[in-house]
Coordinates of C-alpha atoms and ligand atoms in Angstrom, one line a residue:
M2 CA 0.5 13.2 -9.8
S3 CA 3.4 11.1 -8.4
R4 CA 6.6 12.8 -7.5
P5 CA 9.9 11.1 -7.7
A6 CA 11.5 10.3 -4.3
S7 CA 15.1 10.6 -3.4
N8 CA 16.7 7.1 -3.6
P9 CA 19.2 6.5 -0.8
W10 CA 20.1 3.1 -2.3
N11 CA 22.6 2.3 -5.0
E12 CA 20.3 0.2 -7.2
T13 CA 22.7 0.1 -10.1
P14 CA 22.4 -3.4 -11.5
A15 CA 25.6 -5.6 -11.3
P16 CA 27.2 -6.2 -14.7
G17 CA 24.9 -8.6 -16.7
E18 CA 22.1 -8.2 -14.1
T19 CA 18.7 -6.9 -15.3
I20 CA 16.2 -5.4 -12.9
L21 CA 12.8 -6.8 -14.1
P22 CA 9.4 -5.1 -13.7
A23 CA 8.3 -5.0 -10.1
H24 CA 5.4 -7.3 -10.6
V25 CA 7.7 -10.2 -11.5
Y26 CA 9.2 -10.0 -8.0
A27 CA 5.8 -9.4 -6.3
H28 CA 4.4 -12.5 -7.9
Q29 CA 7.1 -14.5 -6.1
R30 CA 6.9 -12.4 -2.9
D31 CA 10.5 -11.5 -3.6
W32 CA 10.4 -8.2 -1.7
H33 CA 14.1 -7.5 -2.1
G34 CA 13.6 -7.5 -5.9
Y35 CA 10.4 -5.5 -5.6
F36 CA 12.0 -2.8 -3.5
R37 CA 15.0 -2.5 -5.9
A38 CA 12.7 -2.3 -9.0
L39 CA 10.6 0.5 -7.5
A40 CA 13.1 2.4 -5.3
H41 CA 12.9 5.6 -7.4
L42 CA 9.1 6.2 -7.1
G43 CA 7.1 8.6 -5.0
P44 CA 3.8 8.4 -3.2
R45 CA 0.8 6.6 -4.6
D46 CA -2.0 8.6 -6.2
T47 CA -4.6 7.2 -3.8
L48 CA -2.7 8.6 -0.9
L49 CA -2.3 12.0 -2.6
L50 CA -6.1 12.1 -3.2
A51 CA -6.8 11.2 0.4
L52 CA -4.4 13.9 1.6
L53 CA -6.1 16.5 -0.7
A54 CA -9.4 15.6 0.9
F55 CA -8.0 16.0 4.5
D56 CA -6.4 19.3 3.5
A57 CA -9.8 20.6 2.5
E58 CA -11.1 20.0 6.0
P59 CA -10.4 22.1 9.1
A60 CA -6.9 21.4 10.4
P61 CA -6.8 19.6 13.8
D62 CA -4.8 21.0 16.8
A63 CA -2.5 18.0 16.9
P64 CA -0.9 16.1 13.9
R65 CA -3.2 13.6 12.2
F66 CA -2.3 9.9 12.6
A67 CA -1.9 7.4 9.7
I68 CA -1.2 3.7 9.6
D69 CA 0.8 2.6 6.5
L70 CA -0.1 -1.1 6.3
G71 CA 2.4 -3.1 4.2
C72 CA 4.5 0.1 3.9
G73 CA 7.3 -1.6 2.0
D74 CA 10.2 0.9 1.7
G75 CA 8.0 3.8 2.7
R76 CA 7.1 5.7 -0.4
D77 CA 3.8 6.7 1.2
T78 CA 5.1 7.1 4.7
A79 CA 7.8 9.6 3.6
E80 CA 5.0 11.7 2.0
L81 CA 2.9 11.5 5.1
L82 CA 5.8 12.7 7.3
R83 CA 6.5 15.5 4.9
R84 CA 2.9 16.6 5.2
G85 CA 3.1 16.7 9.0
W86 CA 1.4 13.4 9.9
R87 CA 2.3 10.9 12.6
V88 CA 2.8 7.5 11.1
L89 CA 2.8 3.9 12.2
A90 CA 4.4 2.0 9.4
L91 CA 3.9 -1.8 9.5
D92 CA 5.3 -4.5 7.3
A93 CA 6.4 -8.1 7.6
S94 CA 9.6 -7.4 5.7
D95 CA 12.7 -6.4 7.8
E96 CA 14.3 -5.1 4.6
G97 CA 11.4 -2.9 3.8
L98 CA 11.4 -1.3 7.2
D99 CA 15.2 -0.9 7.1
R100 CA 15.0 0.8 3.7
L101 CA 12.2 3.0 5.1
R102 CA 14.3 4.1 8.1
R103 CA 17.3 4.8 5.9
R104 CA 15.5 6.9 3.3
T105 CA 17.2 10.3 2.8
D106 CA 13.9 12.1 2.3
L107 CA 12.4 11.4 5.8
V108 CA 11.5 14.5 7.9
H109 CA 9.9 14.6 11.4
T110 CA 11.3 11.1 12.1
D111 CA 10.2 11.7 15.8
R112 CA 6.6 11.2 14.4
L113 CA 7.4 7.8 12.8
E114 CA 7.0 4.4 14.4
T115 CA 8.0 1.3 12.4
R116 CA 6.8 -2.1 13.4
L117 CA 7.5 -5.6 12.1
A118 CA 4.1 -7.2 11.8
R119 CA 2.2 -9.7 9.8
F120 CA -1.3 -9.2 8.4
E121 CA -2.2 -12.6 9.8
D122 CA -2.1 -11.6 13.5
L123 CA -1.7 -7.8 13.8
T124 CA -3.8 -5.5 16.0
L125 CA -4.3 -1.9 14.9
P126 CA -4.9 1.2 16.9
Q127 CA -7.4 3.9 15.9
C128 CA -6.2 6.2 13.1
D129 CA -7.4 9.1 10.9
L130 CA -6.1 7.4 7.7
L131 CA -5.3 3.8 6.9
V132 CA -3.0 3.5 3.8
A133 CA -2.8 0.0 2.2
S134 CA -1.1 0.6 -1.1
F135 CA -0.9 -2.7 -3.1
S136 CA -0.5 -4.7 0.1
L137 CA -3.8 -6.2 1.2
P138 CA -4.0 -8.7 -1.7
F139 CA -0.9 -10.4 -0.2
C140 CA -2.9 -11.4 2.9
P141 CA -3.8 -15.1 2.5
P142 CA -7.6 -15.6 2.2
A143 CA -8.0 -17.4 5.5
F144 CA -6.7 -14.4 7.4
F145 CA -8.4 -11.6 5.3
P146 CA -11.7 -11.4 7.2
R147 CA -9.9 -10.8 10.5
L148 CA -7.5 -8.3 8.9
W149 CA -10.3 -6.5 7.3
A150 CA -12.2 -6.3 10.6
Q151 CA -9.1 -4.7 12.1
V152 CA -8.9 -2.2 9.2
R153 CA -12.5 -1.2 9.5
A154 CA -12.3 -0.8 13.3
S155 CA -9.1 1.1 13.1
I156 CA -10.4 3.9 11.0
R157 CA -12.2 6.5 13.1
P158 CA -15.5 8.1 12.0
A159 CA -14.6 10.7 9.3
G160 CA -11.3 8.9 8.8
R161 CA -10.3 7.5 5.4
F162 CA -9.0 4.4 3.7
A163 CA -6.6 4.8 0.8
G164 CA -5.2 1.9 -1.2
Q165 CA -5.8 -1.0 -3.6
L166 CA -7.6 -4.3 -3.7
F167 CA -7.2 -6.7 -6.5
G168 CA -10.0 -8.1 -8.7
D169 CA -11.1 -11.6 -9.6
Q170 CA -10.0 -11.1 -13.2
D171 CA -6.4 -10.4 -12.2
D172 CA -4.1 -13.3 -13.1
W173 CA -2.8 -13.6 -9.6
A174 CA -6.4 -14.5 -8.4
S175 CA -5.5 -18.2 -9.0
L176 CA -2.6 -18.1 -6.5
P177 CA -3.8 -19.7 -3.3
D178 CA -2.0 -17.2 -1.0
R179 CA -3.7 -14.1 -2.4
T180 CA -7.0 -12.4 -1.7
H181 CA -8.9 -11.0 -4.6
Q182 CA -12.5 -9.6 -4.8
T183 CA -15.2 -9.2 -7.5
P184 CA -16.2 -5.6 -7.9
D185 CA -19.3 -6.2 -5.8
Q186 CA -17.3 -7.9 -3.1
A187 CA -14.8 -5.0 -3.0
R188 CA -17.6 -2.4 -2.8
S189 CA -19.4 -4.3 0.0
L190 CA -16.3 -4.3 2.2
F191 CA -16.8 -0.5 2.5
D192 CA -20.3 -0.7 3.9
G193 CA -20.5 2.5 6.1
F194 CA -18.0 4.4 4.0
D195 CA -18.5 6.9 1.2
F196 CA -16.3 6.4 -1.8
E197 CA -14.2 9.4 -2.9
R198 CA -12.6 7.1 -5.6
F199 CA -13.5 3.6 -6.7
Q200 CA -11.6 3.2 -9.9
E201 CA -11.5 -0.2 -11.5
E202 CA -8.4 -0.7 -13.7
R203 CA -8.0 -3.6 -16.1
R204 CA -4.9 -3.6 -18.2
A205 CA -2.2 -6.0 -19.5
S206 CA 1.3 -5.0 -18.7
A207 CA 3.8 -5.3 -21.5
V208 CA 5.8 -8.5 -21.9
D209 CA 9.2 -7.8 -20.4
P210 CA 12.5 -9.2 -21.8
A211 CA 12.1 -12.4 -19.7
N212 CA 8.6 -12.9 -21.1
H213 CA 6.5 -12.1 -18.0
P214 CA 3.2 -10.5 -19.1
K215 CA 0.6 -9.7 -16.4
Q216 CA -3.1 -9.1 -16.5
W217 CA -4.0 -6.5 -13.9
H218 CA -7.4 -6.1 -12.3
V219 CA -7.1 -3.5 -9.6
Y220 CA -9.5 -1.3 -7.6
H221 CA -8.0 2.1 -6.6
I222 CA -9.9 3.2 -3.6
V223 CA -10.2 6.2 -1.4
A224 CA -13.2 6.0 1.0
R225 CA -14.3 8.1 4.0
K226 CA -15.9 6.5 7.0
R227 CA -19.3 7.9 8.0
Ligands
SAM21 C1 3.5 -4.9 -3.4 S1 4.3 -4.4 -1.9 C2 3.7 -2.8 -1.6 C3 4.6 -1.9 -0.8 C4 4.2 -0.4 -0.7 N1 3.0 -0.3 0.1 C5 4.1 0.2 -2.1 O1 3.1 0.8 -2.4 O2 5.0 0.0 -2.9 C6 3.5 -5.4 -0.7 C7 4.0 -5.2 0.7 O3 3.3 -6.0 1.6 C8 4.1 -6.6 2.5 N2 3.5 -7.9 2.9 C9 3.3 -9.0 2.1 N3 2.7 -9.9 2.8 C10 2.6 -9.5 4.1 C11 2.1 -10.0 5.3 N4 1.6 -11.2 5.4 N5 2.1 -9.2 6.4 C12 2.6 -8.0 6.4 N6 3.1 -7.4 5.3 C13 3.1 -8.1 4.1 C14 5.4 -6.9 1.7 O4 6.5 -7.0 2.6 C15 5.5 -5.6 0.9 O5 6.2 -4.6 1.5

């Protein structure tokens, strides 16, 4: 389902430099490396599924409002703007927000607000859609309950969550600064929501040239608040 995005950045590796798979950088919270590795990619499938569901509902008079939590370089934000949404894009990475603002595929930039913010202490307004693509697991466990309470309160009735949580069998679950859930824990976070997708993915990524395998355990989630 993903579309390629236009890449405003010259990501050509320097002579002798190898760009590794994105997970190698994400493991270290090396967001510069992560953004370079994935700069060519379009919106996440969970976002596209949520947008399909909204499109099947009566159109509102005013643009719908989304929060892109941990937006990175804005692969989802760009799609939301393209589809006519207002977007608040939040991330703790200056570079991510800068890359987002400098994308060549942004339209309706008057509908975009970017904000430097940390999961640990942010406050969220009410929204129709909260997007958290591969970002929430990077919230340290001590701060996750507060963050999740913010997420739940932010989504208005009939609004949606679209994003990922990571499972307890993922090999990053042993890292002390990550938040992972068992399948039951992940489902129970969505009390009061109806799942439109709850897809549990377990796979091993190929070993890259620098010998970095990864065991993935990911929940791909789209859920509608009652
Ligand atoms: C794996 S990337 C995902 C980026 C983007 N949503 C995507 O789908 O490619 C995780 C993002 O979470 C952000 N992040 C990590 N820890 C954070 C924190 N404590 N507060 C806010 N953002 C954080 C990173 O800066 C990064 O942009």
